[in-house]
Amino acid sequence: MQLVENGKLNLTDEIGLHLANIPEKWKSLTIDELLSHTSGLPDYYQWPNKTPETPEAALNSIKNKPFNFNTGDRNQYNQTNYLLLKMIIENTTNISFLEAIALHVIKPLNLQQTYHGGEFAIIPNRASTYRATENGLFRNGPIDQPDYMFASSGLNISPKDIAKLFQALLRGKLISEKSLAVMWKIKSLSNGEVSRFVNGWEFFKHNTMNVFGHGGGNRVDVRHFVDTSDNSNVTVIYFTNGYYDNNFWPGNVSIGLADILLKAQSPAN
């Protein structure tokens, strides 16, 4: 959105305007279709299968595969979308993705506990993650995610820093309020159903609330809840370093906390 504000690109741009060396049939896709996971592109990331070692190998592994569905028909979270978005940012800024994030987000907000790095990186004070079983605690094994995947993974951030980042986003310090409204504009699929993603953010409705945010690895959840009945709002940030039930979804914790917090904000209380 910062690049949009600076006139460097538009969300409706076809990605072929920014990426020349991609399959011809991909070039008519738009940036917002990548962001909202409606592209239909095949996904190069097929865990637990071995992940391609380079971005070139990743794209080569799927360049001749058919689309998973017609663009716009549905949502499918997809690492290929993120890789192409990373490439667009790098081609537009002429610096690496990590340099762009540091220059335009981490440094301006003075985030002191924010780093990029995979499972084997040495990150100061990083918590280990565990899964609980009937036989005790077991440390989670490493997931093969090379650094070219850092547009969607590899962010190590403290609760304090992510709270600071979210405050800056809501207060217009990263992008304008107008751009925030555009970023969080609710989208529809080709069948009229509401899209589950809006420009990079997961979206759903809970009672009278519009909910924007994202989770990761069943251990992290960040959601902004806006009550459409009175425009009250709250952001919930939930971090954990372990869980027992593989079906556990931290979003349920966020929803429960938002219900409590917004009820407490109500004039009736």
PDB file of C-alpha atoms in Angstrom:
ATOM      1  CA  MET A   1       0.000   0.000   0.000  1.00  0.00           C
ATOM      2  CA  GLN A   2       2.948   2.338   0.553  1.00  0.00           C
ATOM      3  CA  LEU A   3       3.968   1.695  -3.067  1.00  0.00           C
ATOM      4  CA  VAL A   4       0.405   2.457  -4.163  1.00  0.00           C
ATOM      5  CA  GLU A   5       0.455   5.736  -2.219  1.00  0.00           C
ATOM      6  CA  ASN A   6       3.754   6.645  -3.862  1.00  0.00           C
ATOM      7  CA  GLY A   7       2.360   5.990  -7.333  1.00  0.00           C
ATOM      8  CA  LYS A   8       4.702   3.068  -7.999  1.00  0.00           C
ATOM      9  CA  LEU A   9       1.923   0.575  -8.731  1.00  0.00           C
ATOM     10  CA  ASN A  10      -1.816  -0.060  -8.456  1.00  0.00           C
ATOM     11  CA  LEU A  11      -3.593  -2.984  -6.865  1.00  0.00           C
ATOM     12  CA  THR A  12      -5.394  -3.580 -10.157  1.00  0.00           C
ATOM     13  CA  ASP A  13      -2.153  -3.759 -12.176  1.00  0.00           C
ATOM     14  CA  GLU A  14      -1.661  -6.935 -14.163  1.00  0.00           C
ATOM     15  CA  ILE A  15       1.431  -8.593 -12.748  1.00  0.00           C
ATOM     16  CA  GLY A  16       2.922  -8.852 -16.236  1.00  0.00           C
ATOM     17  CA  LEU A  17       3.547  -5.102 -16.015  1.00  0.00           C
ATOM     18  CA  HIS A  18       6.036  -5.760 -13.219  1.00  0.00           C
ATOM     19  CA  LEU A  19       7.296  -9.282 -13.938  1.00  0.00           C
ATOM     20  CA  ALA A  20       8.544 -10.171 -17.398  1.00  0.00           C
ATOM     21  CA  ASN A  21       9.967 -13.658 -16.801  1.00  0.00           C
ATOM     22  CA  ILE A  22       6.835 -15.494 -15.746  1.00  0.00           C
ATOM     23  CA  PRO A  23       4.561 -17.790 -17.758  1.00  0.00           C
ATOM     24  CA  GLU A  24       2.438 -15.892 -20.246  1.00  0.00           C
ATOM     25  CA  LYS A  25      -0.801 -17.282 -18.819  1.00  0.00           C
ATOM     26  CA  TRP A  26       0.053 -15.747 -15.437  1.00  0.00           C
ATOM     27  CA  LYS A  27       0.655 -12.219 -16.676  1.00  0.00           C
ATOM     28  CA  SER A  28      -2.993 -11.096 -16.744  1.00  0.00           C
ATOM     29  CA  LEU A  29      -3.440 -11.833 -13.042  1.00  0.00           C
ATOM     30  CA  THR A  30      -3.670  -8.702 -10.912  1.00  0.00           C
ATOM     31  CA  ILE A  31      -1.817  -7.739  -7.758  1.00  0.00           C
ATOM     32  CA  ASP A  32      -5.000  -7.775  -5.685  1.00  0.00           C
ATOM     33  CA  GLU A  33      -5.815 -11.296  -6.940  1.00  0.00           C
ATOM     34  CA  LEU A  34      -2.463 -12.440  -5.546  1.00  0.00           C
ATOM     35  CA  LEU A  35      -3.025 -10.565  -2.282  1.00  0.00           C
ATOM     36  CA  SER A  36      -6.510 -11.976  -1.833  1.00  0.00           C
ATOM     37  CA  HIS A  37      -5.566 -15.523  -2.824  1.00  0.00           C
ATOM     38  CA  THR A  38      -8.049 -15.707  -5.671  1.00  0.00           C
ATOM     39  CA  SER A  39      -5.438 -16.211  -8.405  1.00  0.00           C
ATOM     40  CA  GLY A  40      -5.927 -19.962  -8.756  1.00  0.00           C
ATOM     41  CA  LEU A  41      -2.185 -20.455  -9.296  1.00  0.00           C
ATOM     42  CA  PRO A  42      -0.665 -23.826  -8.449  1.00  0.00           C
ATOM     43  CA  ASP A  43       1.267 -23.789  -5.169  1.00  0.00           C
ATOM     44  CA  TYR A  44       4.962 -24.715  -5.256  1.00  0.00           C
ATOM     45  CA  TYR A  45       4.953 -25.374  -1.477  1.00  0.00           C
ATOM     46  CA  GLN A  46       3.731 -28.901  -0.794  1.00  0.00           C
ATOM     47  CA  TRP A  47       4.766 -29.700   2.784  1.00  0.00           C
ATOM     48  CA  PRO A  48       5.911 -32.255   3.907  1.00  0.00           C
ATOM     49  CA  ASN A  49       7.498 -32.693   0.475  1.00  0.00           C
ATOM     50  CA  LYS A  50      10.908 -31.080   0.076  1.00  0.00           C
ATOM     51  CA  THR A  51      10.701 -27.370  -0.690  1.00  0.00           C
ATOM     52  CA  PRO A  52      12.537 -26.113  -3.814  1.00  0.00           C
ATOM     53  CA  GLU A  53      15.881 -24.591  -2.809  1.00  0.00           C
ATOM     54  CA  THR A  54      15.607 -21.386  -4.854  1.00  0.00           C
ATOM     55  CA  PRO A  55      12.786 -19.131  -6.060  1.00  0.00           C
ATOM     56  CA  GLU A  56      13.689 -20.001  -9.636  1.00  0.00           C
ATOM     57  CA  ALA A  57      13.334 -23.705  -8.870  1.00  0.00           C
ATOM     58  CA  ALA A  58      10.047 -23.042  -7.095  1.00  0.00           C
ATOM     59  CA  LEU A  59       8.508 -21.299 -10.092  1.00  0.00           C
ATOM     60  CA  ASN A  60       9.989 -23.808 -12.544  1.00  0.00           C
ATOM     61  CA  SER A  61       8.332 -26.630 -10.596  1.00  0.00           C
ATOM     62  CA  ILE A  62       4.850 -25.292 -11.375  1.00  0.00           C
ATOM     63  CA  LYS A  63       5.160 -23.173 -14.512  1.00  0.00           C
ATOM     64  CA  ASN A  64       3.579 -25.832 -16.713  1.00  0.00           C
ATOM     65  CA  LYS A  65       0.877 -26.874 -14.259  1.00  0.00           C
ATOM     66  CA  PRO A  66      -2.766 -25.855 -14.791  1.00  0.00           C
ATOM     67  CA  PHE A  67      -4.511 -23.377 -12.513  1.00  0.00           C
ATOM     68  CA  ASN A  68      -6.206 -24.963  -9.506  1.00  0.00           C
ATOM     69  CA  PHE A  69      -9.420 -23.065 -10.254  1.00  0.00           C
ATOM     70  CA  ASN A  70     -10.653 -20.194 -12.390  1.00  0.00           C
ATOM     71  CA  THR A  71      -9.320 -16.902 -11.114  1.00  0.00           C
ATOM     72  CA  GLY A  72     -11.803 -15.230  -8.777  1.00  0.00           C
ATOM     73  CA  ASP A  73     -13.902 -18.341  -8.167  1.00  0.00           C
ATOM     74  CA  ARG A  74     -12.607 -19.051  -4.647  1.00  0.00           C
ATOM     75  CA  ASN A  75      -9.863 -18.447  -2.106  1.00  0.00           C
ATOM     76  CA  GLN A  76      -6.874 -20.706  -1.644  1.00  0.00           C
ATOM     77  CA  TYR A  77      -3.989 -19.672   0.589  1.00  0.00           C
ATOM     78  CA  ASN A  78      -0.991 -19.970  -1.650  1.00  0.00           C
ATOM     79  CA  GLN A  79       2.767 -19.484  -1.277  1.00  0.00           C
ATOM     80  CA  THR A  80       3.173 -18.832  -5.012  1.00  0.00           C
ATOM     81  CA  ASN A  81       1.102 -15.665  -4.604  1.00  0.00           C
ATOM     82  CA  TYR A  82       3.455 -14.411  -1.884  1.00  0.00           C
ATOM     83  CA  LEU A  83       6.582 -15.204  -3.890  1.00  0.00           C
ATOM     84  CA  LEU A  84       5.304 -13.224  -6.882  1.00  0.00           C
ATOM     85  CA  LEU A  85       4.351 -10.311  -4.604  1.00  0.00           C
ATOM     86  CA  LYS A  86       7.863 -10.367  -3.114  1.00  0.00           C
ATOM     87  CA  MET A  87       9.325 -10.220  -6.625  1.00  0.00           C
ATOM     88  CA  ILE A  88       7.068  -7.285  -7.545  1.00  0.00           C
ATOM     89  CA  ILE A  89       8.161  -5.356  -4.441  1.00  0.00           C
ATOM     90  CA  GLU A  90      11.829  -6.021  -5.222  1.00  0.00           C
ATOM     91  CA  ASN A  91      11.501  -5.044  -8.886  1.00  0.00           C
ATOM     92  CA  THR A  92       9.640  -1.867  -7.952  1.00  0.00           C
ATOM     93  CA  THR A  93      11.960  -0.744  -5.139  1.00  0.00           C
ATOM     94  CA  ASN A  94      15.254  -2.075  -6.566  1.00  0.00           C
ATOM     95  CA  ILE A  95      16.161  -3.469  -3.158  1.00  0.00           C
ATOM     96  CA  SER A  96      15.550  -6.819  -1.510  1.00  0.00           C
ATOM     97  CA  PHE A  97      12.266  -7.564   0.218  1.00  0.00           C
ATOM     98  CA  LEU A  98      13.935  -7.677   3.638  1.00  0.00           C
ATOM     99  CA  GLU A  99      15.664  -4.344   2.999  1.00  0.00           C
ATOM    100  CA  ALA A 100      12.331  -2.822   1.972  1.00  0.00           C
ATOM    101  CA  ILE A 101      10.618  -4.054   5.148  1.00  0.00           C
ATOM    102  CA  ALA A 102      13.484  -2.769   7.302  1.00  0.00           C
ATOM    103  CA  LEU A 103      13.544   0.610   5.560  1.00  0.00           C
ATOM    104  CA  HIS A 104       9.804   1.271   5.499  1.00  0.00           C
ATOM    105  CA  VAL A 105       8.503  -0.553   8.585  1.00  0.00           C
ATOM    106  CA  ILE A 106      11.051  -1.774  11.108  1.00  0.00           C
ATOM    107  CA  LYS A 107      13.319   1.282  11.281  1.00  0.00           C
ATOM    108  CA  PRO A 108      10.634   4.040  11.143  1.00  0.00           C
ATOM    109  CA  LEU A 109       8.728   2.361  13.985  1.00  0.00           C
ATOM    110  CA  ASN A 110      11.914   1.581  15.937  1.00  0.00           C
ATOM    111  CA  LEU A 111      10.970  -2.054  16.359  1.00  0.00           C
ATOM    112  CA  GLN A 112      13.620  -3.457  18.685  1.00  0.00           C
ATOM    113  CA  GLN A 113      12.616  -7.116  18.764  1.00  0.00           C
ATOM    114  CA  THR A 114      11.803  -7.838  15.137  1.00  0.00           C
ATOM    115  CA  TYR A 115      13.946 -10.100  12.961  1.00  0.00           C
ATOM    116  CA  HIS A 116      13.631 -12.331   9.935  1.00  0.00           C
ATOM    117  CA  GLY A 117      15.009 -15.835  10.164  1.00  0.00           C
ATOM    118  CA  GLY A 118      14.041 -19.453   9.725  1.00  0.00           C
ATOM    119  CA  GLU A 119      14.020 -22.375  12.136  1.00  0.00           C
ATOM    120  CA  PHE A 120      17.822 -22.567  12.365  1.00  0.00           C
ATOM    121  CA  ALA A 121      18.512 -18.839  12.673  1.00  0.00           C
ATOM    122  CA  ILE A 122      19.903 -17.523  15.949  1.00  0.00           C
ATOM    123  CA  ILE A 123      17.248 -15.067  17.157  1.00  0.00           C
ATOM    124  CA  PRO A 124      17.765 -13.303  20.507  1.00  0.00           C
ATOM    125  CA  ASN A 125      15.289 -14.503  23.152  1.00  0.00           C
ATOM    126  CA  ARG A 126      13.208 -16.517  20.693  1.00  0.00           C
ATOM    127  CA  ALA A 127      10.862 -18.939  22.427  1.00  0.00           C
ATOM    128  CA  SER A 128      10.956 -22.586  21.421  1.00  0.00           C
ATOM    129  CA  THR A 129       7.633 -24.120  20.424  1.00  0.00           C
ATOM    130  CA  TYR A 130       6.212 -27.393  21.655  1.00  0.00           C
ATOM    131  CA  ARG A 131       3.366 -29.807  21.184  1.00  0.00           C
ATOM    132  CA  ALA A 132       1.842 -31.506  24.188  1.00  0.00           C
ATOM    133  CA  THR A 133       1.027 -35.205  24.091  1.00  0.00           C
ATOM    134  CA  GLU A 134      -0.083 -37.819  26.574  1.00  0.00           C
ATOM    135  CA  ASN A 135       3.624 -38.696  26.916  1.00  0.00           C
ATOM    136  CA  GLY A 136       4.773 -35.168  27.703  1.00  0.00           C
ATOM    137  CA  LEU A 137       6.076 -32.129  25.833  1.00  0.00           C
ATOM    138  CA  PHE A 138       7.921 -32.476  22.559  1.00  0.00           C
ATOM    139  CA  ARG A 139       9.691 -29.691  20.732  1.00  0.00           C
ATOM    140  CA  ASN A 140       8.296 -28.976  17.284  1.00  0.00           C
ATOM    141  CA  GLY A 141      10.529 -30.128  14.475  1.00  0.00           C
ATOM    142  CA  PRO A 142      11.983 -27.700  11.938  1.00  0.00           C
ATOM    143  CA  ILE A 143       9.936 -26.787   8.884  1.00  0.00           C
ATOM    144  CA  ASP A 144      11.810 -26.437   5.623  1.00  0.00           C
ATOM    145  CA  GLN A 145      11.200 -22.803   4.630  1.00  0.00           C
ATOM    146  CA  PRO A 146      14.089 -21.103   2.782  1.00  0.00           C
ATOM    147  CA  ASP A 147      14.540 -17.343   3.016  1.00  0.00           C
ATOM    148  CA  TYR A 148      12.810 -16.647  -0.308  1.00  0.00           C
ATOM    149  CA  MET A 149       9.603 -17.567   1.541  1.00  0.00           C
ATOM    150  CA  PHE A 150      10.020 -14.665   3.977  1.00  0.00           C
ATOM    151  CA  ALA A 151       7.219 -12.689   2.329  1.00  0.00           C
ATOM    152  CA  SER A 152       4.906 -15.078   4.189  1.00  0.00           C
ATOM    153  CA  SER A 153       7.053 -16.638   6.898  1.00  0.00           C
ATOM    154  CA  GLY A 154      10.225 -16.155   8.900  1.00  0.00           C
ATOM    155  CA  LEU A 155       9.102 -13.103  10.862  1.00  0.00           C
ATOM    156  CA  ASN A 156      10.212 -13.230  14.485  1.00  0.00           C
ATOM    157  CA  ILE A 157       8.553 -10.445  16.459  1.00  0.00           C
ATOM    158  CA  SER A 158       7.684  -9.801  20.086  1.00  0.00           C
ATOM    159  CA  PRO A 159       4.134  -9.044  21.275  1.00  0.00           C
ATOM    160  CA  LYS A 160       5.313  -5.540  22.202  1.00  0.00           C
ATOM    161  CA  ASP A 161       6.634  -4.850  18.701  1.00  0.00           C
ATOM    162  CA  ILE A 162       3.591  -6.223  16.908  1.00  0.00           C
ATOM    163  CA  ALA A 163       1.369  -4.089  19.152  1.00  0.00           C
ATOM    164  CA  LYS A 164       3.470  -1.055  18.213  1.00  0.00           C
ATOM    165  CA  LEU A 165       3.200  -1.981  14.521  1.00  0.00           C
ATOM    166  CA  PHE A 166      -0.574  -2.350  14.699  1.00  0.00           C
ATOM    167  CA  GLN A 167      -0.979   0.951  16.550  1.00  0.00           C
ATOM    168  CA  ALA A 168       1.048   2.655  13.823  1.00  0.00           C
ATOM    169  CA  LEU A 169      -1.115   1.066  11.127  1.00  0.00           C
ATOM    170  CA  LEU A 170      -4.356   2.209  12.771  1.00  0.00           C
ATOM    171  CA  ARG A 171      -3.042   5.716  13.482  1.00  0.00           C
ATOM    172  CA  GLY A 172      -1.927   6.438   9.927  1.00  0.00           C
ATOM    173  CA  LYS A 173       1.811   6.204  10.549  1.00  0.00           C
ATOM    174  CA  LEU A 174       2.423   3.509   7.935  1.00  0.00           C
ATOM    175  CA  ILE A 175      -0.291   4.283   5.406  1.00  0.00           C
ATOM    176  CA  SER A 176      -3.095   6.828   5.331  1.00  0.00           C
ATOM    177  CA  GLU A 177      -6.571   6.136   6.701  1.00  0.00           C
ATOM    178  CA  LYS A 178      -7.822   6.216   3.108  1.00  0.00           C
ATOM    179  CA  SER A 179      -5.328   3.532   2.091  1.00  0.00           C
ATOM    180  CA  LEU A 180      -6.233   1.447   5.126  1.00  0.00           C
ATOM    181  CA  ALA A 181      -9.887   1.563   4.052  1.00  0.00           C
ATOM    182  CA  VAL A 182      -8.905   0.446   0.547  1.00  0.00           C
ATOM    183  CA  MET A 183      -6.731  -2.355   1.940  1.00  0.00           C
ATOM    184  CA  TRP A 184      -9.562  -3.619   4.147  1.00  0.00           C
ATOM    185  CA  LYS A 185     -12.322  -3.205   1.565  1.00  0.00           C
ATOM    186  CA  ILE A 186     -14.429  -6.366   1.607  1.00  0.00           C
ATOM    187  CA  LYS A 187     -14.301  -8.325  -1.657  1.00  0.00           C
ATOM    188  CA  SER A 188     -16.633 -10.755  -3.371  1.00  0.00           C
ATOM    189  CA  LEU A 189     -15.844 -13.926  -5.297  1.00  0.00           C
ATOM    190  CA  SER A 190     -17.231 -14.479  -8.783  1.00  0.00           C
ATOM    191  CA  ASN A 191     -20.211 -16.367  -7.322  1.00  0.00           C
ATOM    192  CA  GLY A 192     -21.109 -13.443  -5.053  1.00  0.00           C
ATOM    193  CA  GLU A 193     -19.827 -15.033  -1.855  1.00  0.00           C
ATOM    194  CA  VAL A 194     -17.679 -12.892   0.428  1.00  0.00           C
ATOM    195  CA  SER A 195     -13.943 -13.422  -0.053  1.00  0.00           C
ATOM    196  CA  ARG A 196     -12.083 -14.866   2.936  1.00  0.00           C
ATOM    197  CA  PHE A 197      -9.108 -12.625   2.166  1.00  0.00           C
ATOM    198  CA  VAL A 198      -8.839  -8.897   1.493  1.00  0.00           C
ATOM    199  CA  ASN A 199      -5.504  -7.646   0.151  1.00  0.00           C
ATOM    200  CA  GLY A 200      -3.340  -9.924   2.248  1.00  0.00           C
ATOM    201  CA  TRP A 201      -5.558 -10.103   5.332  1.00  0.00           C
ATOM    202  CA  GLU A 202      -7.858 -12.896   6.392  1.00  0.00           C
ATOM    203  CA  PHE A 203     -11.431 -11.668   6.689  1.00  0.00           C
ATOM    204  CA  PHE A 204     -14.585 -13.021   8.284  1.00  0.00           C
ATOM    205  CA  LYS A 205     -17.656 -11.740  10.077  1.00  0.00           C
ATOM    206  CA  HIS A 206     -18.394 -12.521  13.706  1.00  0.00           C
ATOM    207  CA  ASN A 207     -21.854 -11.445  14.868  1.00  0.00           C
ATOM    208  CA  THR A 208     -21.919  -7.703  14.021  1.00  0.00           C
ATOM    209  CA  MET A 209     -18.138  -7.489  13.709  1.00  0.00           C
ATOM    210  CA  ASN A 210     -15.893  -7.340  10.660  1.00  0.00           C
ATOM    211  CA  VAL A 211     -12.656  -9.135  11.498  1.00  0.00           C
ATOM    212  CA  PHE A 212      -9.320  -8.498   9.754  1.00  0.00           C
ATOM    213  CA  GLY A 213      -6.079 -10.203  10.657  1.00  0.00           C
ATOM    214  CA  HIS A 214      -3.906 -13.258  10.273  1.00  0.00           C
ATOM    215  CA  GLY A 215      -2.609 -16.250  12.149  1.00  0.00           C
ATOM    216  CA  GLY A 216       0.374 -18.508  11.801  1.00  0.00           C
ATOM    217  CA  GLY A 217       1.318 -22.040  12.735  1.00  0.00           C
ATOM    218  CA  ASN A 218      -1.518 -22.372  15.259  1.00  0.00           C
ATOM    219  CA  ARG A 219       0.646 -20.307  17.629  1.00  0.00           C
ATOM    220  CA  VAL A 220       0.119 -16.692  16.626  1.00  0.00           C
ATOM    221  CA  ASP A 221      -3.050 -14.734  15.987  1.00  0.00           C
ATOM    222  CA  VAL A 222      -3.500 -11.011  15.354  1.00  0.00           C
ATOM    223  CA  ARG A 223      -7.051  -9.745  14.672  1.00  0.00           C
ATOM    224  CA  HIS A 224      -8.707  -6.337  14.454  1.00  0.00           C
ATOM    225  CA  PHE A 225     -12.418  -6.403  15.270  1.00  0.00           C
ATOM    226  CA  VAL A 226     -14.725  -3.598  14.104  1.00  0.00           C
ATOM    227  CA  ASP A 227     -18.298  -3.661  15.374  1.00  0.00           C
ATOM    228  CA  THR A 228     -20.401  -2.372  12.493  1.00  0.00           C
ATOM    229  CA  SER A 229     -23.293  -1.533  14.839  1.00  0.00           C
ATOM    230  CA  ASP A 230     -21.444   1.257  16.660  1.00  0.00           C
ATOM    231  CA  ASN A 231     -17.949   1.343  15.063  1.00  0.00           C
ATOM    232  CA  SER A 232     -16.285   0.298  18.321  1.00  0.00           C
ATOM    233  CA  ASN A 233     -13.143  -1.693  17.703  1.00  0.00           C
ATOM    234  CA  VAL A 234     -10.408  -3.657  19.388  1.00  0.00           C
ATOM    235  CA  THR A 235      -7.227  -5.429  18.348  1.00  0.00           C
ATOM    236  CA  VAL A 236      -6.357  -8.783  19.893  1.00  0.00           C
ATOM    237  CA  ILE A 237      -2.802 -10.156  19.756  1.00  0.00           C
ATOM    238  CA  TYR A 238      -2.399 -13.743  20.924  1.00  0.00           C
ATOM    239  CA  PHE A 239       0.924 -15.611  21.079  1.00  0.00           C
ATOM    240  CA  THR A 240       1.535 -19.109  22.421  1.00  0.00           C
ATOM    241  CA  ASN A 241       4.502 -21.460  22.137  1.00  0.00           C
ATOM    242  CA  GLY A 242       2.576 -24.693  22.263  1.00  0.00           C
ATOM    243  CA  TYR A 243      -0.696 -26.544  22.038  1.00  0.00           C
ATOM    244  CA  TYR A 244      -2.139 -29.994  22.602  1.00  0.00           C
ATOM    245  CA  ASP A 245      -4.955 -30.369  20.087  1.00  0.00           C
ATOM    246  CA  ASN A 246      -3.895 -30.210  16.426  1.00  0.00           C
ATOM    247  CA  ASN A 247      -7.345 -28.801  15.674  1.00  0.00           C
ATOM    248  CA  PHE A 248      -6.726 -25.879  18.033  1.00  0.00           C
ATOM    249  CA  TRP A 249      -7.208 -22.517  16.291  1.00  0.00           C
ATOM    250  CA  PRO A 250      -5.894 -19.420  18.143  1.00  0.00           C
ATOM    251  CA  GLY A 251      -8.515 -17.348  16.329  1.00  0.00           C
ATOM    252  CA  ASN A 252     -11.119 -18.742  18.706  1.00  0.00           C
ATOM    253  CA  VAL A 253      -9.182 -17.226  21.602  1.00  0.00           C
ATOM    254  CA  SER A 254      -9.052 -13.878  19.796  1.00  0.00           C
ATOM    255  CA  ILE A 255     -12.801 -13.974  19.143  1.00  0.00           C
ATOM    256  CA  GLY A 256     -13.553 -14.760  22.771  1.00  0.00           C
ATOM    257  CA  LEU A 257     -11.344 -11.934  24.024  1.00  0.00           C
ATOM    258  CA  ALA A 258     -12.835  -9.485  21.513  1.00  0.00           C
ATOM    259  CA  ASP A 259     -16.349 -10.343  22.692  1.00  0.00           C
ATOM    260  CA  ILE A 260     -15.341  -9.610  26.277  1.00  0.00           C
ATOM    261  CA  LEU A 261     -13.425  -6.411  25.498  1.00  0.00           C
ATOM    262  CA  LEU A 262     -16.032  -4.880  23.192  1.00  0.00           C
ATOM    263  CA  LYS A 263     -18.807  -5.703  25.660  1.00  0.00           C
ATOM    264  CA  ALA A 264     -16.780  -3.906  28.340  1.00  0.00           C
ATOM    265  CA  GLN A 265     -16.513  -0.853  26.035  1.00  0.00           C
ATOM    266  CA  SER A 266     -20.280  -0.711  25.552  1.00  0.00           C
ATOM    267  CA  PRO A 267     -21.970   2.392  27.090  1.00  0.00           C
ATOM    268  CA  ALA A 268     -24.369   0.038  28.843  1.00  0.00           C
ATOM    269  CA  ASN A 269     -21.435  -1.280  30.842  1.00  0.00           C
TER     270      ASN A 269
END
